[in-house]
Amino acid sequence: MLSFAVALVAVVPAFLPGHPLLQGLSALLGLVPITAALTAVWRRYQRLTGDLRASHAAFRTIVKSSVDPVVIVGGDLRITFASPAIASLLDVDPGSLSGLPLVDAIHPDDRAGLFGSLSAPPGEGGEFAVRTARVRTRDGQWRLVQATVRDLRADPEIAALVLYCRDVTARGRGVDPELLELSLADPVTGLPNRTALSRRLAAVQRQVATHPVALALLSIDGLASATSRPGSEETVLRVLTSRLTRELRGEDWLARGKDGDFVVLVDGTVSDAEVVATRLITTLGYVATPAGPLTATAGVTGLAPDIDPGEALRRADLALSSARAAGVGSVHRYDDALRIAQDRRSTLAVDLAGALARGELRLAFQPVVDVVMHRTVSVEALLRWRHPELGDVSPQEFVPLAEESPLITELGRWVLFEACETVARRTDDELSVAVNVSARQIRSGELVTDVVAALEASGLPATRLIVEITESMLLDAHVAGDLETLRELGVRVALDDFGTGWSSLAYLVGMPVDVLKMDQHFLADVETVPQRRALCRAVLQLGASLGLPVIVEGVTTPGELRLIRDMGHRYVQGYAFSRPLEVDQLAAGAWRTVPELAVATSPEVTA
Ligand code: C2E
Ligand code: MG
Ligand code: MG
């Protein structure tokens, strides 16, 4: 810069007219502003190069003082710098690594996973990536090292890849010779895989008596839809892995669990694990995918000396199931009540398999009333189970259990036959019967055959059978086809729990549905809260606008009944008229007449 200024001083006088002295003077005067400007430029240049040197120095200082080893790799994937902390990890002199190809230190089986992302052009692999690989120590053994890779190749001041390394070899056991044989990293995210997790858990468990460690199990929702485009799954998983990694504290340890879950070994108590899990769920909300931001749910549990790793994972899993039931974004911690509930579910699932053969199942029938004509138009068949030890078990508890196995098809078939036969034999010629059909049953493809067989065996006309389904089932084109076939036979289709699956509302137009049953939760607080009343009215209007009759379910009090009638609605099912009836009560026929004053008088009419 200074030599450029000298050159200018030599050249400029040649262009000035007049006396040589004047020329020289004016040249000097004219040069003052130019030189001042040049000096300023020169100072700025000095400051910038100083800044650059300072930022390099600051960068090196930060890197050097880092407790975790840091390795800097140039564009040719040769090591340009290794921080002093590498010495304790690999037992090598950090200076001796400069210039060596990184690949030489990596286990052959792990090279593809590590270099796949490192050799991608800058930016493509994401600014951060997490990779786990076995790295050779000086005496030829292997350590499992997890590196958070910062791609700064596009940064002119650094122009390198920076690998922040952590030793994730199972601690307290020395070097495990089996590491040579096993692949311990998840190929997509680069995180330790389930095998590595089990090893780490086993090692950590021996220390938890003196140092608390907890487990957080994170299940990411919507990954399937977020990654439906080919190749997008890996990208999303990598982005979310780097997000999660950035949120972790020093000793927290992230791995891949079963079914694509993420597992964090949290350095701290179960309360710390809750905080970490909540933070991770929040951060996932910032990961945008084509299907929207990601959501997650978590289960946490503490590790203890007397709990083996498998049991710890089962506990976290139980907590996760409980969190899932509570809704997206929940974080639940394991407690013994969850185990008791799980044990009950297991007992019920086993016992349900033989319940039918042992005669423990029966049907109850709840009237649906036409409040204009004051008569019962149909009855809904509701499954009942009296367990020999546990007593009455709600269908809300055991039907979902049956749905988890092919048992639901057998139960559903029995309900169809039993319902058709009961109504055909024990009631008048007018009454219809509604049967609930589960998703699995309808997807089995046997519904049409079962319905036809039940109608034939009982002699019930098809026009007196109603099949109750839920909104989500309509999304399956195959199911819609089966329902259409049933309607051609004369069977009616009712949409149960209407209003709870808003997403498919527009979809309902033109669907094979004859009746809507408004879900009972729309009746909550309608008597006291005007907004709830408005919501209920809106749902009923939506139903009516689809041109279909609406049955209002769960009308429990006379007040609710009055409101529903005042809104102009005709079909009602609920305790306000009748609880579900046993078969002999149905045969007795007391339900047939609906007292006109039932609407006005308060006492619940129970049969
Ligand atoms: P759902 O089909 O919506 O049945 C209505 C539920 O509301 C029944 O519960 C009924 O007893 C209850 N209910 C009726 N009136 C009132 C009322 O005024 N107030 C209140 N609070 N509740 C009322 P239930 O019998 O416990 O059945 C629960 C669910 O279990 C049913 O909901 C249905 O989804 C399922 N379910 C019952 N039987 C069967 C079956 O045979 N097959 C299948 N797949 N599912 C069934
Ligand atoms: Mg129903
Ligand atoms: Mg319902």
XYZ file of C-alpha atoms and ligand atoms in Angstrom:
655
model
C 0.000 0.000 0.000
C 2.871 2.403 0.898
C 4.734 1.617 -2.336
C 1.577 2.434 -4.273
C 1.573 5.937 -2.636
C 5.269 6.517 -3.544
C 4.586 5.595 -7.143
C 1.741 8.103 -7.280
C 4.004 10.951 -5.932
C 6.474 10.247 -8.738
C 3.912 10.240 -11.550
C 1.459 13.095 -10.746
C 3.795 16.242 -11.355
C 4.261 15.313 -15.005
C 0.659 16.299 -15.671
C 0.790 19.799 -14.011
C 1.224 22.992 -16.225
C 3.383 26.164 -15.381
C 6.578 26.796 -13.318
C 8.494 23.802 -12.167
C 8.629 25.153 -8.566
C 4.951 26.058 -8.678
C 4.328 22.802 -10.281
C 6.242 21.078 -7.508
C 4.458 23.083 -4.791
C 1.017 22.625 -6.182
C 1.842 18.994 -6.758
C 2.768 18.681 -3.126
C -0.374 20.579 -2.025
C -2.517 18.458 -4.351
C -0.996 15.355 -2.921
C -1.984 16.182 0.651
C -5.591 14.935 0.352
C -4.533 11.954 -1.754
C -1.869 10.934 0.725
C -4.294 11.446 3.617
C -6.817 9.200 1.902
C -4.168 6.633 1.156
C -2.963 6.712 4.737
C -6.500 6.087 5.940
C -6.836 3.175 3.530
C -3.488 1.841 4.674
C -4.485 2.124 8.372
C -7.726 0.343 7.653
C -5.831 -2.400 5.877
C -3.479 -2.708 8.834
C -6.456 -2.880 11.209
C -8.187 -5.522 9.084
C -5.129 -7.739 8.779
C -4.578 -7.196 12.493
C -8.197 -8.239 13.113
C -7.723 -11.228 10.891
C -4.577 -12.243 12.730
C -6.329 -11.580 16.023
C -9.361 -13.657 15.039
C -7.088 -16.497 13.908
C -5.238 -16.211 17.184
C -8.467 -16.057 19.188
C -9.769 -19.047 17.270
C -6.598 -21.024 17.922
C -6.614 -19.985 21.580
C -10.205 -21.126 22.034
C -9.454 -24.355 20.230
C -6.246 -24.920 22.194
C -7.858 -24.359 25.560
C -10.847 -26.599 24.762
C -11.160 -29.514 27.175
C -12.489 -31.682 24.370
C -10.076 -32.463 21.560
C -10.488 -30.315 18.451
C -9.075 -31.298 15.088
C -8.909 -28.973 12.104
C -8.929 -30.570 8.681
C -8.190 -28.772 5.417
C -10.108 -29.073 2.167
C -7.854 -32.002 1.159
C -8.988 -33.812 4.373
C -5.478 -33.675 5.852
C -5.079 -32.625 9.448
C -3.779 -29.066 9.771
C -4.062 -28.783 13.525
C -4.920 -30.947 16.551
C -5.473 -29.420 19.977
C -3.439 -30.590 22.997
C -6.431 -32.532 24.378
C -5.996 -35.084 21.586
C -2.978 -36.388 23.468
C -5.046 -37.924 26.257
C -7.580 -39.365 23.793
C -5.205 -41.073 21.355
C -1.929 -41.006 23.242
C -0.211 -39.102 20.432
C 1.750 -35.869 20.174
C -0.700 -33.328 18.682
C 2.054 -31.738 16.589
C 2.923 -35.048 14.923
C -0.555 -35.231 13.365
C -0.177 -32.135 11.171
C -0.213 -32.989 7.497
C -1.466 -36.549 7.966
C -4.568 -37.691 6.048
C -7.478 -37.980 8.489
C -8.500 -41.267 6.888
C -5.386 -43.013 8.245
C -6.685 -42.781 11.812
C -10.231 -44.013 11.112
C -11.448 -47.609 11.276
C -12.007 -48.896 7.700
C -15.673 -49.741 8.400
C -16.427 -46.241 9.627
C -14.719 -44.345 6.831
C -17.687 -44.275 4.466
C -19.970 -42.805 7.152
C -17.491 -40.146 8.174
C -16.089 -39.141 4.821
C -19.423 -39.288 3.034
C -20.436 -36.087 4.778
C -16.952 -34.526 4.998
C -16.268 -34.719 1.298
C -19.617 -33.149 0.376
C -19.276 -29.587 -0.969
C -19.406 -26.900 1.753
C -22.852 -26.298 3.099
C -24.512 -29.338 1.557
C -24.041 -31.595 4.525
C -25.421 -28.882 6.797
C -23.334 -26.476 8.806
C -23.183 -28.987 11.645
C -23.043 -32.753 11.338
C -22.469 -35.355 13.994
C -20.367 -38.379 13.126
C -19.225 -41.276 15.252
C -16.245 -43.392 14.262
C -13.568 -45.627 15.717
C -10.224 -43.838 15.835
C -6.843 -45.567 16.224
C -4.715 -44.802 19.265
C -0.895 -44.810 19.214
C -0.730 -48.446 20.361
C -3.158 -49.563 17.637
C -6.307 -49.871 19.774
C -9.618 -48.214 18.933
C -11.570 -45.500 20.737
C -15.128 -44.627 19.791
C -15.129 -40.910 19.053
C -18.103 -38.713 18.342
C -17.286 -35.592 16.364
C -19.490 -32.585 15.863
C -18.252 -31.323 12.526
C -18.446 -27.615 11.813
C -18.052 -26.933 8.122
C -16.169 -23.632 7.865
C -14.683 -24.220 4.433
C -16.695 -21.312 3.074
C -15.378 -19.000 5.809
C -12.310 -17.172 4.352
C -10.735 -16.770 7.797
C -10.797 -20.483 8.638
C -11.368 -22.351 5.319
C -11.397 -25.720 7.071
C -13.528 -28.367 8.726
C -13.449 -28.191 12.499
C -14.084 -31.448 14.358
C -15.050 -31.084 18.018
C -14.429 -34.579 19.384
C -15.766 -36.491 22.376
C -14.678 -39.855 23.612
C -17.819 -41.972 23.723
C -16.141 -45.316 24.319
C -17.951 -47.102 27.171
C -16.169 -45.717 30.181
C -14.652 -47.583 33.086
C -13.974 -50.710 31.074
C -10.829 -49.830 29.249
C -10.724 -50.470 25.558
C -13.163 -53.084 24.410
C -11.622 -55.469 21.847
C -15.090 -56.160 20.426
C -15.208 -52.592 19.199
C -13.173 -53.861 16.294
C -15.936 -56.202 15.232
C -19.024 -54.150 15.767
C -20.479 -51.220 13.998
C -21.447 -48.829 16.736
C -22.628 -45.848 14.779
C -25.996 -45.199 13.208
C -25.174 -44.815 9.491
C -27.524 -41.891 8.853
C -27.107 -39.624 11.860
C -23.619 -40.733 12.835
C -24.795 -41.073 16.434
C -23.968 -44.106 18.581
C -26.410 -46.854 17.715
C -28.364 -49.198 20.009
C -25.412 -51.507 20.564
C -23.258 -48.576 21.633
C -26.110 -47.364 23.830
C -26.448 -50.714 25.638
C -22.723 -50.761 26.303
C -22.693 -47.220 27.531
C -25.710 -47.864 29.788
C -24.035 -50.910 31.303
C -20.880 -48.908 32.018
C -22.717 -45.882 33.417
C -24.943 -48.006 35.609
C -21.949 -49.007 37.699
C -21.322 -45.373 38.579
C -24.834 -44.170 39.326
C -24.631 -44.913 43.039
C -22.271 -41.961 43.369
C -23.190 -39.841 40.371
C -26.805 -39.454 39.176
C -27.545 -40.228 35.556
C -30.978 -40.263 33.903
C -32.377 -41.441 30.632
C -34.562 -39.429 28.247
C -36.287 -41.192 25.371
C -37.410 -38.872 22.609
C -39.849 -39.943 19.946
C -40.138 -37.664 16.932
C -43.575 -37.456 15.325
C -44.349 -36.970 11.726
C -40.923 -38.021 10.467
C -42.532 -40.305 7.920
C -44.566 -37.500 6.341
C -41.711 -35.020 6.744
C -39.439 -37.326 4.826
C -41.788 -38.686 2.207
C -39.713 -37.322 -0.673
C -36.920 -39.710 -1.667
C -33.660 -38.791 0.022
C -35.220 -36.218 2.316
C -35.202 -38.543 5.341
C -31.429 -38.436 5.676
C -31.342 -34.667 5.346
C -34.041 -34.144 7.976
C -32.434 -36.637 10.340
C -29.054 -34.949 9.998
C -30.474 -31.494 10.568
C -32.396 -32.586 13.619
C -29.388 -34.478 14.985
C -27.249 -31.379 14.811
C -30.043 -29.355 16.435
C -30.328 -31.830 19.282
C -26.568 -32.042 19.717
C -26.276 -28.276 20.048
C -28.834 -28.254 22.859
C -27.009 -30.820 24.996
C -24.806 -29.937 27.929
C -21.208 -31.081 28.375
C -21.624 -34.649 29.599
C -25.046 -35.420 28.099
C -24.764 -38.240 25.601
C -27.003 -38.662 22.552
C -27.651 -41.956 20.775
C -30.179 -43.642 18.515
C -32.699 -45.971 20.173
C -35.215 -48.431 18.785
C -37.800 -47.469 16.164
C -35.870 -44.339 15.275
C -36.184 -42.841 18.762
C -33.416 -40.675 20.160
C -31.966 -41.440 23.575
C -30.094 -39.046 25.832
C -28.061 -40.191 28.791
C -28.456 -37.109 30.918
C -25.728 -36.201 33.349
C -27.953 -35.516 36.354
C -31.208 -36.420 38.029
C -34.537 -37.315 36.483
C -35.581 -33.667 36.944
C -32.562 -32.612 34.887
C -33.655 -35.129 32.259
C -37.104 -33.506 32.158
C -35.526 -30.109 31.583
C -33.247 -31.467 28.845
C -36.115 -33.326 27.162
C -38.326 -30.236 27.217
C -35.522 -28.166 25.697
C -34.979 -30.741 22.953
C -38.672 -30.837 22.112
C -38.747 -27.044 21.927
C -35.754 -26.921 19.623
C -37.316 -29.468 17.278
C -40.141 -26.996 16.755
C -37.607 -24.883 14.821
C -36.757 -27.682 12.410
C -38.834 -26.912 9.350
C -39.716 -29.784 7.054
C -41.970 -29.849 3.984
C -44.712 -31.166 6.333
C -44.197 -28.360 8.864
C -42.145 -28.139 12.057
C -41.237 -31.369 13.838
C -42.912 -32.336 17.092
C -41.811 -34.838 19.687
C -42.755 -36.531 22.940
C -40.465 -37.799 25.685
C -40.294 -40.280 28.552
C -37.668 -39.954 31.280
C -36.419 -42.145 34.096
C -33.486 -42.193 36.509
C -30.807 -44.882 36.411
C -30.157 -46.837 39.612
C -27.636 -49.488 40.614
C -30.334 -52.140 40.982
C -31.992 -51.446 37.609
C -30.375 -53.169 34.682
C -30.046 -51.272 31.376
C -32.875 -53.224 29.737
C -35.250 -52.364 32.557
C -34.179 -48.703 32.473
C -35.010 -48.567 28.761
C -38.358 -50.298 29.388
C -39.171 -47.727 32.066
C -38.325 -44.837 29.781
C -40.460 -46.513 27.129
C -43.419 -46.768 29.507
C -43.037 -43.112 30.406
C -42.925 -42.331 26.683
C -46.164 -44.260 26.032
C -47.816 -42.356 28.836
C -46.541 -39.058 27.395
C -47.851 -40.053 23.966
C -51.288 -40.679 25.437
C -51.174 -37.210 27.026
C -50.452 -35.553 23.685
C -47.696 -34.268 21.474
C -44.961 -32.321 23.251
C -45.510 -34.010 26.628
C -42.656 -35.152 28.833
C -43.576 -37.847 31.356
C -41.417 -39.441 34.001
C -41.624 -43.084 34.921
C -43.321 -44.009 38.158
C -44.590 -47.279 39.550
C -48.225 -46.413 38.742
C -47.287 -46.621 35.066
C -45.881 -50.084 35.645
C -49.064 -51.126 37.471
C -51.187 -49.783 34.592
C -48.931 -51.604 32.132
C -49.236 -54.836 34.122
C -53.014 -54.448 34.087
C -52.969 -53.918 30.322
C -50.829 -57.024 29.861
C -53.152 -59.097 32.082
C -56.221 -57.849 30.237
C -54.651 -58.456 26.828
C -53.851 -62.065 27.766
C -57.216 -62.730 29.420
C -59.237 -61.122 26.650
C -58.088 -63.816 24.246
C -60.142 -66.423 26.127
C -62.938 -64.157 27.384
C -65.322 -64.991 24.578
C -64.930 -68.753 24.989
C -65.427 -68.435 28.770
C -68.657 -66.501 28.265
C -67.409 -63.333 29.939
C -68.486 -61.036 27.096
C -72.005 -59.780 26.457
C -73.730 -56.916 24.672
C -75.714 -54.023 26.114
C -78.040 -51.956 23.937
C -78.528 -48.208 24.281
C -81.604 -46.600 22.695
C -81.385 -43.734 20.216
C -84.495 -41.617 20.598
C -86.441 -39.457 18.160
C -87.535 -36.588 20.422
C -90.090 -35.363 17.886
C -91.902 -38.680 17.434
C -91.201 -39.821 21.030
C -89.941 -43.201 20.065
C -86.773 -45.225 20.031
C -85.541 -45.606 16.472
C -82.497 -47.768 16.998
C -80.246 -49.258 19.648
C -76.453 -49.213 19.717
C -74.791 -52.511 20.643
C -72.052 -51.895 23.224
C -69.614 -54.594 24.226
C -69.341 -55.498 27.939
C -66.720 -57.616 29.711
C -66.960 -58.870 33.258
C -63.488 -60.075 34.215
C -63.566 -62.832 36.881
C -61.121 -60.988 39.172
C -61.051 -57.394 37.977
C -64.821 -57.003 37.559
C -66.370 -54.848 34.819
C -63.797 -53.568 32.355
C -64.728 -50.617 30.131
C -64.688 -51.145 26.361
C -62.623 -47.973 26.213
C -59.933 -49.959 27.996
C -60.180 -53.377 26.344
C -61.284 -52.581 22.756
C -57.982 -50.775 22.033
C -56.149 -53.827 23.428
C -58.108 -56.105 21.141
C -57.304 -53.757 18.261
C -53.608 -54.369 18.779
C -54.070 -57.998 17.725
C -56.105 -59.972 15.173
C -58.468 -60.749 18.087
C -60.526 -57.684 17.202
C -61.694 -59.344 13.978
C -62.991 -62.337 15.916
C -64.638 -60.135 18.562
C -66.112 -57.851 15.934
C -67.595 -60.810 14.087
C -69.142 -62.080 17.322
C -70.620 -58.626 18.095
C -72.162 -58.452 14.614
C -73.782 -61.883 14.875
C -74.942 -61.357 18.455
C -76.339 -57.865 17.811
C -78.209 -58.863 14.661
C -79.617 -61.960 16.295
C -80.719 -60.211 19.498
C -82.508 -57.429 17.690
C -84.050 -59.743 15.091
C -85.465 -62.109 17.723
C -86.318 -59.915 20.690
C -87.630 -56.617 19.377
C -90.321 -55.260 17.080
C -89.978 -55.038 13.304
C -89.123 -51.365 13.292
C -86.055 -51.221 15.457
C -82.581 -50.928 13.905
C -79.320 -51.913 15.538
C -76.005 -50.060 15.300
C -72.734 -51.969 15.616
C -69.338 -50.348 16.232
C -66.669 -51.504 13.827
C -62.985 -51.066 14.587
C -60.349 -49.867 12.154
C -58.460 -53.139 12.105
C -61.637 -55.119 11.596
C -62.661 -53.036 8.614
C -59.152 -53.105 7.140
C -59.070 -56.887 7.395
C -61.234 -56.876 4.268
C -63.674 -59.350 5.833
C -66.336 -56.904 6.958
C -68.641 -57.312 3.960
C -68.512 -61.124 4.230
C -69.126 -60.970 7.992
C -72.076 -58.580 7.630
C -73.710 -60.696 4.956
C -73.230 -63.835 7.062
C -74.653 -62.148 10.197
C -77.705 -60.874 8.317
C -78.318 -64.285 6.793
C -77.897 -66.163 10.071
C -80.171 -63.804 12.040
C -82.726 -63.029 9.340
C -82.409 -59.308 10.120
C -83.116 -57.168 7.032
C -80.052 -55.195 5.912
C -82.049 -51.975 6.241
C -82.185 -52.515 10.010
C -78.416 -52.676 10.436
C -76.222 -49.618 10.954
C -72.441 -49.900 10.902
C -70.655 -47.272 13.022
C -67.238 -46.185 11.842
C -64.954 -43.252 12.677
C -63.720 -40.470 10.405
C -60.144 -41.660 10.010
C -61.352 -44.941 8.508
C -62.836 -43.062 5.552
C -59.395 -41.954 4.414
C -58.703 -45.487 3.222
C -60.080 -45.837 -0.325
C -60.389 -49.597 0.073
C -62.561 -49.123 3.183
C -64.758 -46.579 1.409
C -65.321 -49.182 -1.325
C -66.450 -51.812 1.222
C -68.825 -49.320 2.843
C -70.299 -48.537 -0.551
C -70.946 -52.258 -1.076
C -72.702 -52.456 2.305
C -74.892 -49.489 1.431
C -75.874 -51.144 -1.823
C -77.116 -54.031 0.309
C -79.252 -51.581 2.328
C -77.014 -51.310 5.404
C -76.586 -47.755 6.714
C -73.256 -46.248 7.708
C -73.007 -43.942 10.729
C -70.032 -41.738 11.404
C -69.243 -42.053 15.126
C -67.505 -39.329 17.132
C -68.295 -36.788 14.421
C -66.490 -33.477 14.912
C -63.334 -34.885 16.448
C -61.511 -35.389 13.133
C -61.850 -31.947 11.610
C -59.215 -32.509 9.001
C -61.442 -34.765 6.967
C -64.534 -32.598 7.150
C -64.374 -31.393 3.545
C -63.607 -34.961 2.630
C -66.935 -36.070 4.068
C -68.885 -34.593 1.181
C -69.783 -37.468 -1.092
C -68.522 -40.114 1.334
C -70.518 -43.315 1.906
C -72.156 -42.072 5.118
C -75.867 -41.924 6.066
C -75.892 -40.685 9.662
C -73.605 -38.528 11.803
C -73.149 -39.044 15.559
C -71.883 -35.895 17.233
C -69.182 -36.711 19.734
C -70.265 -36.287 23.333
C -67.432 -33.998 24.315
C -69.165 -31.165 22.432
C -71.815 -31.256 25.135
C -69.359 -30.487 27.933
C -70.421 -27.320 29.816
C -73.069 -26.384 27.228
C -75.470 -25.514 30.003
C -73.163 -22.993 31.638
C -70.691 -21.666 29.074
C -72.202 -19.723 26.117
C -69.110 -20.296 23.960
C -69.433 -24.070 24.419
C -73.075 -23.777 23.425
C -72.091 -21.850 20.273
C -69.511 -24.513 19.421
C -72.072 -27.282 19.848
C -74.542 -25.426 17.649
C -71.847 -24.910 15.006
C -70.991 -28.623 14.909
C -74.662 -29.533 14.586
C -75.081 -27.013 11.787
C -72.063 -28.424 10.002
C -73.626 -31.860 10.191
C -76.954 -30.587 8.926
C -75.197 -28.700 6.099
C -73.832 -32.024 4.874
C -77.481 -33.020 4.452
C -77.332 -35.879 6.947
C -79.329 -36.643 10.113
C -77.301 -36.045 13.275
C -77.564 -38.138 16.439
C -76.425 -36.202 19.499
C -74.533 -38.633 21.732
C -74.014 -38.554 25.486
C -76.970 -36.348 26.386
C -76.764 -36.881 30.121
C -78.897 -34.243 31.833
C -82.426 -32.908 31.206
C -80.883 -29.457 30.748
C -78.697 -30.683 27.900
C -81.681 -32.438 26.394
C -83.709 -29.246 26.457
C -80.920 -27.265 24.828
C -80.473 -29.810 22.063
C -84.178 -29.822 21.371
C -84.264 -26.032 21.357
C -81.514 -26.074 18.746
C -83.967 -28.065 16.609
C -82.305 -31.456 16.838
C -84.224 -34.612 16.732
C -82.129 -37.698 17.437
C -80.610 -38.154 20.856
C -78.709 -40.913 22.649
C -77.768 -40.658 26.306
C -78.402 -41.315 29.958
C -81.055 -38.553 29.921
C -83.267 -41.158 28.234
C -81.669 -44.475 28.930
C -78.446 -46.116 29.962
C -77.328 -49.124 27.895
C -79.831 -51.969 28.522
C -79.163 -55.612 29.253
C -80.678 -58.105 26.771
C -83.600 -59.045 29.052
C -84.438 -55.356 29.587
C -84.428 -54.937 25.817
C -86.795 -57.850 25.419
C -89.112 -56.423 28.104
C -89.624 -53.380 25.895
C -89.874 -50.605 28.518
C -87.622 -48.450 26.337
C -90.141 -48.381 23.492
C -92.192 -45.505 24.727
C -90.392 -42.304 25.376
C -92.326 -40.112 27.810
C -93.112 -36.764 26.265
C -92.196 -35.049 29.471
C -88.776 -36.636 29.610
C -87.526 -33.434 28.092
C -89.113 -31.234 30.698
C -88.843 -33.324 33.850
C -85.503 -33.740 35.475
C -85.124 -37.338 36.744
C -82.876 -39.517 34.636
C -84.856 -42.276 32.996
C -82.932 -45.449 33.588
C -84.296 -48.734 32.476
P -69.216 -44.984 21.358
O -69.469 -45.867 20.216
O -69.121 -43.529 21.071
O -70.330 -45.281 22.410
C -70.932 -44.336 23.207
C -70.387 -44.388 24.577
O -70.959 -43.350 25.333
C -70.747 -45.678 25.327
O -69.675 -45.928 26.214
C -71.952 -45.252 26.128
O -72.185 -46.049 27.260
C -71.550 -43.863 26.497
N -72.714 -43.034 26.835
C -73.949 -43.128 26.349
N -74.747 -42.182 26.865
C -73.994 -41.453 27.695
C -74.259 -40.316 28.532
O -75.347 -39.781 28.604
N -73.218 -39.804 29.243
C -71.993 -40.360 29.178
N -71.009 -39.814 29.890
N -71.699 -41.444 28.396
C -72.706 -41.985 27.659
P -69.086 -47.376 26.361
O -70.133 -48.406 26.314
O -68.180 -47.323 27.537
O -68.246 -47.520 25.044
C -67.153 -46.738 24.818
C -66.615 -46.911 23.445
O -66.101 -48.238 23.278
C -67.657 -46.763 22.370
O -67.877 -45.399 22.108
C -67.005 -47.491 21.230
O -66.058 -46.648 20.600
C -66.261 -48.597 21.933
N -67.061 -49.828 21.799
C -68.081 -50.271 22.566
N -68.532 -51.447 22.101
C -67.800 -51.755 21.007
C -67.789 -52.834 20.062
O -68.600 -53.768 20.104
N -66.852 -52.788 19.060
C -65.974 -51.772 18.944
N -65.089 -51.786 17.955
N -65.952 -50.714 19.801
C -66.864 -50.720 20.819
Mg -70.618 -45.893 18.680
Mg -69.418 -42.022 19.861
